[in-house]
Amino acid sequence: MTAGDLLAFRAGGERFAVPLDRVREAARPRRITPLPGAPSWWSGVALVRGEALGIVDVAAAVGLPPSPRRPLPLVVVLYGCDHALLVDTIDGVEPFPAGQVAPPPPGRGALRGVVAEEGGFLSLLDVDRFGARAET
Amino acid sequence: MTNPVRTRRHVLVVDDSGPARMLIRQALDGWARRNGQRLDVVEAENGFEALRELPRAPFELVLTDVNMPTLSGLELIRMIRARPEQRGLPVVAISTERDAEDAQRARKAGADGYLGKPFEAEAFDRLLDELLLSPRTPEAS
Amino acid sequence: MNRRPQPGGSFSREFLAEAETLLEEAGSCLDALDGEGDDPNPAKVNALFRTVHSLKGVAGMVGLAGIAEASHDVETLLDDVRMGRVAPAPATFAAIRVGVEALVTLVGRVAAGEESPALGESLRVRFDAALREASPDPLPGLPVLPPDLDASFSDYERHRVGEAARRGKGLVLVDLDLDFDSFDTGLRSAMAEASAAGELIGTFPGTASDPSRMAFRLLVAVPRDVDTAALGRRCAALRVCILRSVAPPDPPIPVPSPAVEPAAEAAPQVARGLVRVPLEKVAALVDLAGDLALTRGALGRALRRALAGAPDRSARYEAQRAFAQLDRLVSALGPTALSLRLVPVETLTARLGRAFSRTATALGKEADFVVQGVETEIDKVLADELADPLLHIVRNALDHGVEPPEARLAAGKPRRGRVVMTVAPRGREVVLAFSDDGRGIDRDAILKKARETGLLSPNAPDPRDPFSLLFRPGFSTAEAVTEFSGRGVGLDVVAENLARLGGRVRVRSTPGAGTTFEVVVPMTLVLLESLVVRVGDLRFALPGENVLRTLEAEPDDAEIVDGTACLREGGRAVPLARLDALFGLAPRAGRTGPESIVVAEDGERTAAFVVDSVEGVWDLLVKPLADSVPRLKEISGVAEVPGGEVALALDAGALLARVHASALAGRAAA
């Protein structure tokens, strides 16, 4: 496992990635319970291995339409974070893309940058800032 | 670039040790990445769980520890071999033994392959190439 | 796959945790085998074999060759015993014990930070010397078994069949034909029955009556006096399985010498006056008690209404008396059911004590472990969850606190060190303190280290509690170990685990005199009886002690006092609020008739809340939510309700404060 490997996933129809070494596990909690009073991009809270984790809706956090609620949602649990990421599907482990990393388009906070790729672009999430400072 | 969408291939890992399952999973992930394959790895902690999981997905490979409490790996392999719908399923026995005797014991119980722990990455990959990429199993792509 | 373990990395931590457990298991297997004579229970020998085998596997995987090799030697000897190549004489088990002790020492050295410890002298050499004369009697011929079975025997199974013959035991085949949905329960129960009746030699595939079913065949060796028909009945009585036949043993095998009757295997499930009950059954009982309490409430209300107009005075009196009786019984049932989950903390301290002596031996320290307050009861779930963090603290106290004997003598201390563990309830919390009389921690060294590693910026003032830095990730580096007293290795993980349980840990230390680790876990984790209510799609849990009562009221039961909706409760008006409105949830449409109301209080304030429904009273494990997760401050955590739903735990104090604040605002506006 090289340092630059990424875990790529899809949310709201777009592709995102986080550093693989920050990924603890992918999990399917039974459901996500909404949290009254939380910002719109927080999907709620879920129990993963008995631990209560806040769940950030990746799509909503970057300004895409929020993910619909569905049974057995897929979340990516991160090391060093009290929240997990709600995603649609996981594409898998990929090497860090060869292309140029461009700054994120305006209105899309908490991204490290984007890389153009076949059929679109891959957004690199800034894991640490994601929960707190995602754009609304 | 995006990976071409590929059907996931189901692999069952049976071991009563959590760290051991994790290492086998890592080895599987490594193999899958090198070969452009997508695996759906299901873990079972014992033979009972394994027998329960088997009919739930179209498994193409089982990797099982030999020494487990209550229902051993060899007993599990015997069970798999006796079920008509699973008879042809490739099974790899994994054990700490490295001697020929243990490998033979596993073969006799019906294992298709045998790995000694800790296994070398190359040996693991060779075995997986043989069991998952050879023409007798249809290429899923 | 041959990755090196990283000191302090998660790998070596996982290895230590697993090795600890395995060696502990090995120890108890050995203890159980002591005094079993020359026909030791093969299931126990197998269990011992498996633990050592697993240890070898894990050690090999993380590259600890020395431990893998030593385990291999112990395993080989055990295999020889299993397969009858070495007689199970006392000398054999003494040798095995020597081997296991050596493994304990090696693992202790890994815990102490050694990279890849190995034994000076190979165990095999020692074993060979000890066991020269222990070779078994020759085996007689094998009994005749069905050919398909015979063909699939493993060497071990073949050996055990021979051994059964040699000891004059009978062989029984149990055929099981099980429903797929419950086959594991059925198989496990049958295996347990078989093991209780004799020795379960092997599990084989059977012939299922239908492809959707699972069939197994158990081969069991039983003493000749075992009633095989009764065994068959017991297996059949498992209900989850259908017993097709119990094959009588092939004609009893002639025995050359008088058979040694094995000691009756009275594995005591029932110890004097104590019954072992699975946790789930207790949970079910607690659930029922909760349901019953709710039903009692409903019955009471219905009864009052029904009796109000009843003309027969004596019938009314009878009904009231019976209800009062029921009320008393139900009230007593809840706490009794809950208390079943409590176990004396002794189960935990015994485990810590064993780890303590092993670590002390491994580190060459001389010290006593003293426990005070063993009778304190804690929740079984909590005891299990606490084991790992506490093991770490105990090891840490020995490793970095208690000095080696010479150093202690030089410092004018008694040669033997002491670690005192005190357990005591304190208010709604349990305090577990570990005090050693070791060298203490140098707070200046901690501050210096924290500034060097950047945990503390160079100009920042000294934190009030410098010892808290020990629990920060990144503080515990390998260099820290050599530079000063070395507290801190892996303590971040301890703090993290405790935080997960809603607990915390604090350190006090006097240089030269010793250190105290104080672990505090909330009682509320132990047992938080909660009332669960539903509002829309959400469930909320309110601590039971804050709930005054629940009732149903018509909308016009509310009255307006000073511009605020209020409910008459015990002669005074308490503010009435809708929980959906408080939390900004959409109100339920089309609601008519009586509403469910919960009256809550926190000793200072009382308020009533309208909810959609009251779901039940459960004993919940509330998990705290991290502060970084944004939410209303009335929500303190999350709990799983039986059935898999998740409830948001409410902080009653914050909730009541909010209702009263808005009531005041309403009054001011009115």
Tab-separated table of C-alpha atoms in Angstrom, chain C residues 160-433:
chain	number	residue	atom	x	y	z
C	160	ARG	CA	-9.264	-41.116	18.398
C	161	VAL	CA	-11.350	-44.016	17.074
C	162	GLY	CA	-8.456	-46.324	17.881
C	163	GLU	CA	-8.052	-44.763	21.283
C	164	ALA	CA	-11.759	-45.263	22.022
C	165	ALA	CA	-11.381	-48.901	21.082
C	166	ARG	CA	-8.318	-49.268	23.253
C	167	ARG	CA	-10.182	-47.884	26.233
C	168	GLY	CA	-13.193	-50.086	25.647
C	169	LYS	CA	-15.548	-47.300	24.691
C	170	GLY	CA	-18.462	-47.637	22.326
C	171	LEU	CA	-18.938	-45.617	19.140
C	172	VAL	CA	-22.200	-43.940	18.289
C	173	LEU	CA	-23.300	-42.190	15.109
C	174	VAL	CA	-25.829	-39.405	15.430
C	175	ASP	CA	-27.504	-38.372	12.184
C	176	LEU	CA	-28.927	-34.880	12.082
C	177	ASP	CA	-31.215	-33.550	9.409
C	178	LEU	CA	-31.689	-29.869	10.083
C	179	ASP	CA	-33.655	-26.992	8.742
C	180	PHE	CA	-31.274	-24.543	7.066
C	181	ASP	CA	-32.578	-21.572	9.008
C	182	SER	CA	-31.663	-23.005	12.344
C	183	PHE	CA	-29.071	-25.609	11.543
C	184	ASP	CA	-26.316	-23.964	13.535
C	185	THR	CA	-28.388	-23.904	16.713
C	186	GLY	CA	-29.363	-27.513	16.184
C	187	LEU	CA	-25.856	-28.607	15.337
C	188	ARG	CA	-24.354	-26.786	18.279
C	189	SER	CA	-26.875	-28.267	20.692
C	190	ALA	CA	-26.341	-31.768	19.348
C	191	MET	CA	-22.580	-31.274	19.572
C	192	ALA	CA	-22.973	-30.148	23.161
C	193	GLU	CA	-25.118	-33.199	23.953
C	194	ALA	CA	-22.574	-35.441	22.297
C	195	SER	CA	-19.694	-33.864	24.186
C	196	ALA	CA	-21.561	-34.220	27.445
C	197	ALA	CA	-22.211	-37.901	26.804
C	198	GLY	CA	-18.701	-38.729	25.655
C	199	GLU	CA	-16.127	-37.556	23.183
C	200	LEU	CA	-17.208	-35.917	19.942
C	201	ILE	CA	-14.608	-37.314	17.568
C	202	GLY	CA	-15.697	-35.641	14.374
C	203	THR	CA	-18.457	-33.953	12.407
C	204	PHE	CA	-19.199	-35.346	8.967
C	205	PRO	CA	-21.604	-34.515	6.187
C	206	GLY	CA	-24.809	-36.509	6.345
C	207	THR	CA	-27.446	-37.165	3.720
C	208	ALA	CA	-30.103	-34.501	3.762
C	209	SER	CA	-33.710	-35.482	3.133
C	210	ASP	CA	-34.143	-32.411	0.951
C	211	PRO	CA	-31.537	-30.187	-0.728
C	212	SER	CA	-32.702	-27.183	1.286
C	213	ARG	CA	-31.819	-28.903	4.532
C	214	MET	CA	-28.470	-29.483	6.164
C	215	ALA	CA	-27.437	-32.937	7.274
C	216	PHE	CA	-24.634	-33.796	9.629
C	217	ARG	CA	-23.339	-36.939	11.175
C	218	LEU	CA	-21.582	-36.875	14.505
C	219	LEU	CA	-19.209	-39.630	15.521
C	220	VAL	CA	-19.152	-39.950	19.284
C	221	ALA	CA	-17.156	-42.214	21.560
C	222	VAL	CA	-19.077	-43.001	24.737
C	223	PRO	CA	-18.304	-44.970	27.871
C	224	ARG	CA	-19.954	-48.374	27.718
C	225	ASP	CA	-22.421	-47.527	30.450
C	226	VAL	CA	-23.828	-44.523	28.619
C	227	ASP	CA	-27.436	-45.033	27.675
C	228	THR	CA	-27.255	-44.418	23.938
C	229	ALA	CA	-31.010	-44.456	23.624
C	230	ALA	CA	-31.188	-41.599	26.108
C	231	LEU	CA	-28.596	-39.684	24.132
C	232	GLY	CA	-30.764	-40.162	21.074
C	233	ARG	CA	-33.804	-38.912	22.922
C	234	ARG	CA	-31.943	-35.865	24.147
C	235	CYS	CA	-30.764	-35.033	20.666
C	236	ALA	CA	-34.281	-35.497	19.356
C	237	ALA	CA	-35.611	-33.383	22.174
C	238	LEU	CA	-33.620	-30.460	20.857
C	239	ARG	CA	-36.621	-29.868	18.629
C	240	VAL	CA	-34.560	-27.910	16.154
C	241	CYS	CA	-33.301	-31.181	14.750
C	242	ILE	CA	-34.809	-34.415	13.640
C	243	LEU	CA	-32.980	-37.456	14.801
C	244	ARG	CA	-32.974	-40.073	12.106
C	245	SER	CA	-31.131	-42.846	13.833
C	246	VAL	CA	-28.660	-43.565	16.471
C	247	ALA	CA	-26.604	-46.383	15.106
C	248	PRO	CA	-25.692	-48.833	17.822
C	249	PRO	CA	-21.966	-49.174	18.189
C	250	ASP	CA	-20.441	-51.817	16.031
C	251	PRO	CA	-20.192	-54.955	18.115
C	252	PRO	CA	-18.446	-53.873	21.268
C	253	ILE	CA	-14.744	-54.122	20.715
C	254	PRO	CA	-13.072	-56.736	22.877
C	255	VAL	CA	-10.914	-55.031	25.427
C	256	PRO	CA	-7.574	-56.586	26.248
C	257	SER	CA	-7.149	-55.007	29.650
C	258	PRO	CA	-9.679	-53.691	32.160
C	259	ALA	CA	-10.843	-50.395	30.794
C	260	VAL	CA	-10.034	-47.288	32.719
C	261	GLU	CA	-13.344	-45.586	33.360
C	262	PRO	CA	-12.970	-41.929	32.582
C	263	ALA	CA	-13.818	-39.558	35.378
C	264	ALA	CA	-17.424	-38.543	34.893
C	265	GLU	CA	-17.398	-35.259	33.000
C	266	ALA	CA	-19.497	-33.230	35.355
C	267	ALA	CA	-18.792	-29.885	33.737
C	268	PRO	CA	-20.716	-27.899	36.323
C	269	GLN	CA	-23.143	-25.645	34.547
C	270	VAL	CA	-24.779	-25.197	37.902
C	271	ALA	CA	-22.486	-24.195	40.717
C	272	ARG	CA	-23.794	-24.094	44.257
C	273	GLY	CA	-26.742	-21.706	44.309
C	274	LEU	CA	-25.653	-20.020	41.086
C	275	VAL	CA	-27.112	-20.378	37.643
C	276	ARG	CA	-25.334	-19.235	34.547
C	277	VAL	CA	-27.692	-17.319	32.327
C	278	PRO	CA	-26.865	-15.937	28.903
C	279	LEU	CA	-26.940	-12.162	28.776
C	280	GLU	CA	-29.656	-12.151	26.101
C	281	LYS	CA	-32.050	-13.971	28.379
C	282	VAL	CA	-31.492	-11.374	31.054
C	283	ALA	CA	-32.040	-8.653	28.489
C	284	ALA	CA	-35.308	-10.315	27.456
C	285	LEU	CA	-36.408	-10.447	31.068
C	286	VAL	CA	-35.570	-6.785	31.563
C	287	ASP	CA	-37.572	-5.946	28.444
C	288	LEU	CA	-40.531	-7.873	29.733
C	289	ALA	CA	-40.338	-6.158	33.094
C	290	GLY	CA	-40.339	-2.814	31.297
C	291	ASP	CA	-43.353	-3.780	29.188
C	292	LEU	CA	-45.134	-5.059	32.244
C	293	ALA	CA	-44.572	-1.772	34.062
C	294	LEU	CA	-46.108	0.111	31.169
C	295	THR	CA	-49.066	-2.237	30.965
C	296	ARG	CA	-49.600	-1.808	34.672
C	297	GLY	CA	-49.879	1.924	34.149
C	298	ALA	CA	-52.442	1.515	31.384
C	299	LEU	CA	-54.381	-1.020	33.425
C	300	GLY	CA	-54.414	1.324	36.404
C	301	ARG	CA	-55.828	4.152	34.329
C	302	ALA	CA	-58.449	1.944	32.712
C	303	LEU	CA	-59.378	0.442	36.047
C	304	ARG	CA	-59.886	3.830	37.672
C	305	ARG	CA	-62.121	4.921	34.851
C	306	ALA	CA	-64.110	1.695	34.846
C	307	LEU	CA	-64.502	1.570	38.623
C	308	ALA	CA	-65.579	5.162	38.986
C	309	GLY	CA	-69.097	4.269	38.005
C	310	ALA	CA	-69.218	0.761	39.472
C	311	PRO	CA	-72.035	0.414	41.965
C	312	ASP	CA	-70.717	-2.713	43.721
C	313	ARG	CA	-68.539	-1.281	46.456
C	314	SER	CA	-66.977	-4.564	47.562
C	315	ALA	CA	-66.014	-5.485	43.989
C	316	ARG	CA	-64.431	-2.064	43.643
C	317	TYR	CA	-62.488	-2.598	46.825
C	318	GLU	CA	-61.315	-6.067	45.708
C	319	ALA	CA	-60.144	-4.698	42.366
C	320	GLN	CA	-58.275	-1.830	43.977
C	321	ARG	CA	-56.568	-4.143	46.436
C	322	ALA	CA	-55.532	-6.568	43.703
C	323	PHE	CA	-54.181	-3.710	41.643
C	324	ALA	CA	-52.178	-2.338	44.568
C	325	GLN	CA	-50.668	-5.785	45.002
C	326	LEU	CA	-49.806	-6.019	41.294
C	327	ASP	CA	-48.316	-2.557	41.457
C	328	ARG	CA	-45.984	-3.567	44.282
C	329	LEU	CA	-44.872	-6.756	42.523
C	330	VAL	CA	-44.231	-5.068	39.210
C	331	SER	CA	-42.277	-2.315	40.929
C	332	ALA	CA	-40.068	-4.917	42.568
C	333	LEU	CA	-39.601	-6.915	39.375
C	334	GLY	CA	-37.899	-4.196	37.338
C	335	PRO	CA	-34.914	-3.572	39.617
C	336	THR	CA	-34.537	-7.298	40.297
C	337	ALA	CA	-34.371	-8.074	36.603
C	338	LEU	CA	-31.878	-5.275	36.047
C	339	SER	CA	-29.665	-6.457	38.872
C	340	LEU	CA	-29.195	-9.793	37.096
C	341	ARG	CA	-26.835	-8.053	34.732
C	342	LEU	CA	-24.588	-6.964	37.538
C	343	VAL	CA	-21.546	-9.064	38.319
C	344	PRO	CA	-18.981	-8.567	41.061
C	345	VAL	CA	-16.022	-6.659	39.688
C	346	GLU	CA	-13.990	-9.650	40.819
C	347	THR	CA	-14.332	-11.342	37.439
C	348	LEU	CA	-12.476	-8.402	35.989
C	349	THR	CA	-9.909	-8.013	38.747
C	350	ALA	CA	-9.033	-11.711	38.628
C	351	ARG	CA	-8.140	-11.305	34.996
C	352	LEU	CA	-6.104	-8.192	35.715
C	353	GLY	CA	-4.328	-10.050	38.517
C	354	ARG	CA	-3.286	-12.860	36.193
C	355	ALA	CA	-1.996	-10.398	33.618
C	356	PHE	CA	-0.192	-8.569	36.403
C	357	SER	CA	1.796	-11.571	37.580
C	358	ARG	CA	2.642	-12.567	34.033
C	359	THR	CA	3.863	-9.101	33.139
C	360	ALA	CA	5.826	-8.815	36.373
C	361	THR	CA	7.623	-12.083	35.650
C	362	ALA	CA	8.319	-11.061	32.088
C	363	LEU	CA	9.749	-7.715	33.142
C	364	GLY	CA	11.759	-9.042	36.090
C	365	LYS	CA	9.784	-6.894	38.527
C	366	GLU	CA	8.733	-8.001	41.982
C	367	ALA	CA	5.377	-6.606	42.939
C	368	ASP	CA	2.025	-7.407	44.528
C	369	PHE	CA	-1.366	-6.596	43.130
C	370	VAL	CA	-3.820	-5.619	45.839
C	371	VAL	CA	-7.496	-5.164	45.086
C	372	GLN	CA	-9.920	-3.287	47.302
C	373	GLY	CA	-13.636	-3.264	46.741
C	374	VAL	CA	-13.940	-6.546	44.792
C	375	GLU	CA	-17.515	-6.851	45.952
C	376	THR	CA	-18.514	-3.751	43.983
C	377	GLU	CA	-20.922	-4.802	41.281
C	378	ILE	CA	-20.734	-3.576	37.748
C	379	ASP	CA	-22.591	-4.305	34.592
C	380	LYS	CA	-21.346	-7.338	32.722
C	381	VAL	CA	-21.168	-5.383	29.480
C	382	LEU	CA	-19.078	-2.716	31.125
C	383	ALA	CA	-16.758	-5.292	32.711
C	384	ASP	CA	-16.053	-6.761	29.288
C	385	GLU	CA	-15.478	-3.418	27.661
C	386	LEU	CA	-13.196	-2.229	30.427
C	387	ALA	CA	-10.871	-5.235	30.347
C	388	ASP	CA	-8.617	-3.971	27.574
C	389	PRO	CA	-8.025	-0.415	28.741
C	390	LEU	CA	-7.467	-1.574	32.316
C	391	LEU	CA	-5.026	-4.305	31.253
C	392	HIS	CA	-3.045	-1.600	29.560
C	393	ILE	CA	-2.960	0.568	32.669
C	394	VAL	CA	-1.880	-2.352	34.848
C	395	ARG	CA	0.907	-3.306	32.462
C	396	ASN	CA	1.945	0.301	32.261
C	397	ALA	CA	2.159	0.600	36.050
C	398	LEU	CA	4.478	-2.386	36.182
C	399	ASP	CA	6.505	-1.468	33.171
C	400	HIS	CA	7.105	2.195	33.864
C	401	GLY	CA	6.046	2.739	37.463
C	402	VAL	CA	7.406	-0.019	39.677
C	403	GLU	CA	11.195	-0.032	39.655
C	404	PRO	CA	13.368	-3.154	39.434
C	405	PRO	CA	14.146	-4.628	42.911
C	406	GLU	CA	17.692	-3.210	43.095
C	407	ALA	CA	16.604	0.274	42.175
C	408	ARG	CA	13.884	0.128	44.828
C	409	LEU	CA	16.338	-0.960	47.507
C	410	ALA	CA	18.724	1.815	46.456
C	411	ALA	CA	15.889	4.347	46.802
C	412	GLY	CA	15.144	3.111	50.303
C	413	LYS	CA	11.898	1.405	49.333
C	414	PRO	CA	10.830	-2.153	50.109
C	415	ARG	CA	12.138	-4.603	47.533
C	416	ARG	CA	8.635	-5.633	46.406
C	417	GLY	CA	6.524	-2.993	44.762
C	418	ARG	CA	2.767	-2.693	45.105
C	419	VAL	CA	-0.029	-1.740	42.814
C	420	VAL	CA	-3.292	-1.136	44.623
C	421	MET	CA	-6.514	-1.241	42.675
C	422	THR	CA	-9.499	0.375	44.369
C	423	VAL	CA	-13.007	0.025	43.035
C	424	ALA	CA	-15.809	2.100	44.482
C	425	PRO	CA	-19.107	3.554	43.385
C	426	ARG	CA	-19.192	7.346	43.598
C	427	GLY	CA	-22.499	8.986	42.986
C	428	ARG	CA	-23.585	7.974	39.520
C	429	GLU	CA	-20.109	6.841	38.566
C	430	VAL	CA	-17.754	3.973	39.288
C	431	VAL	CA	-14.167	4.875	40.126
C	432	LEU	CA	-11.396	2.394	39.426
C	433	ALA	CA	-8.063	3.679	40.721
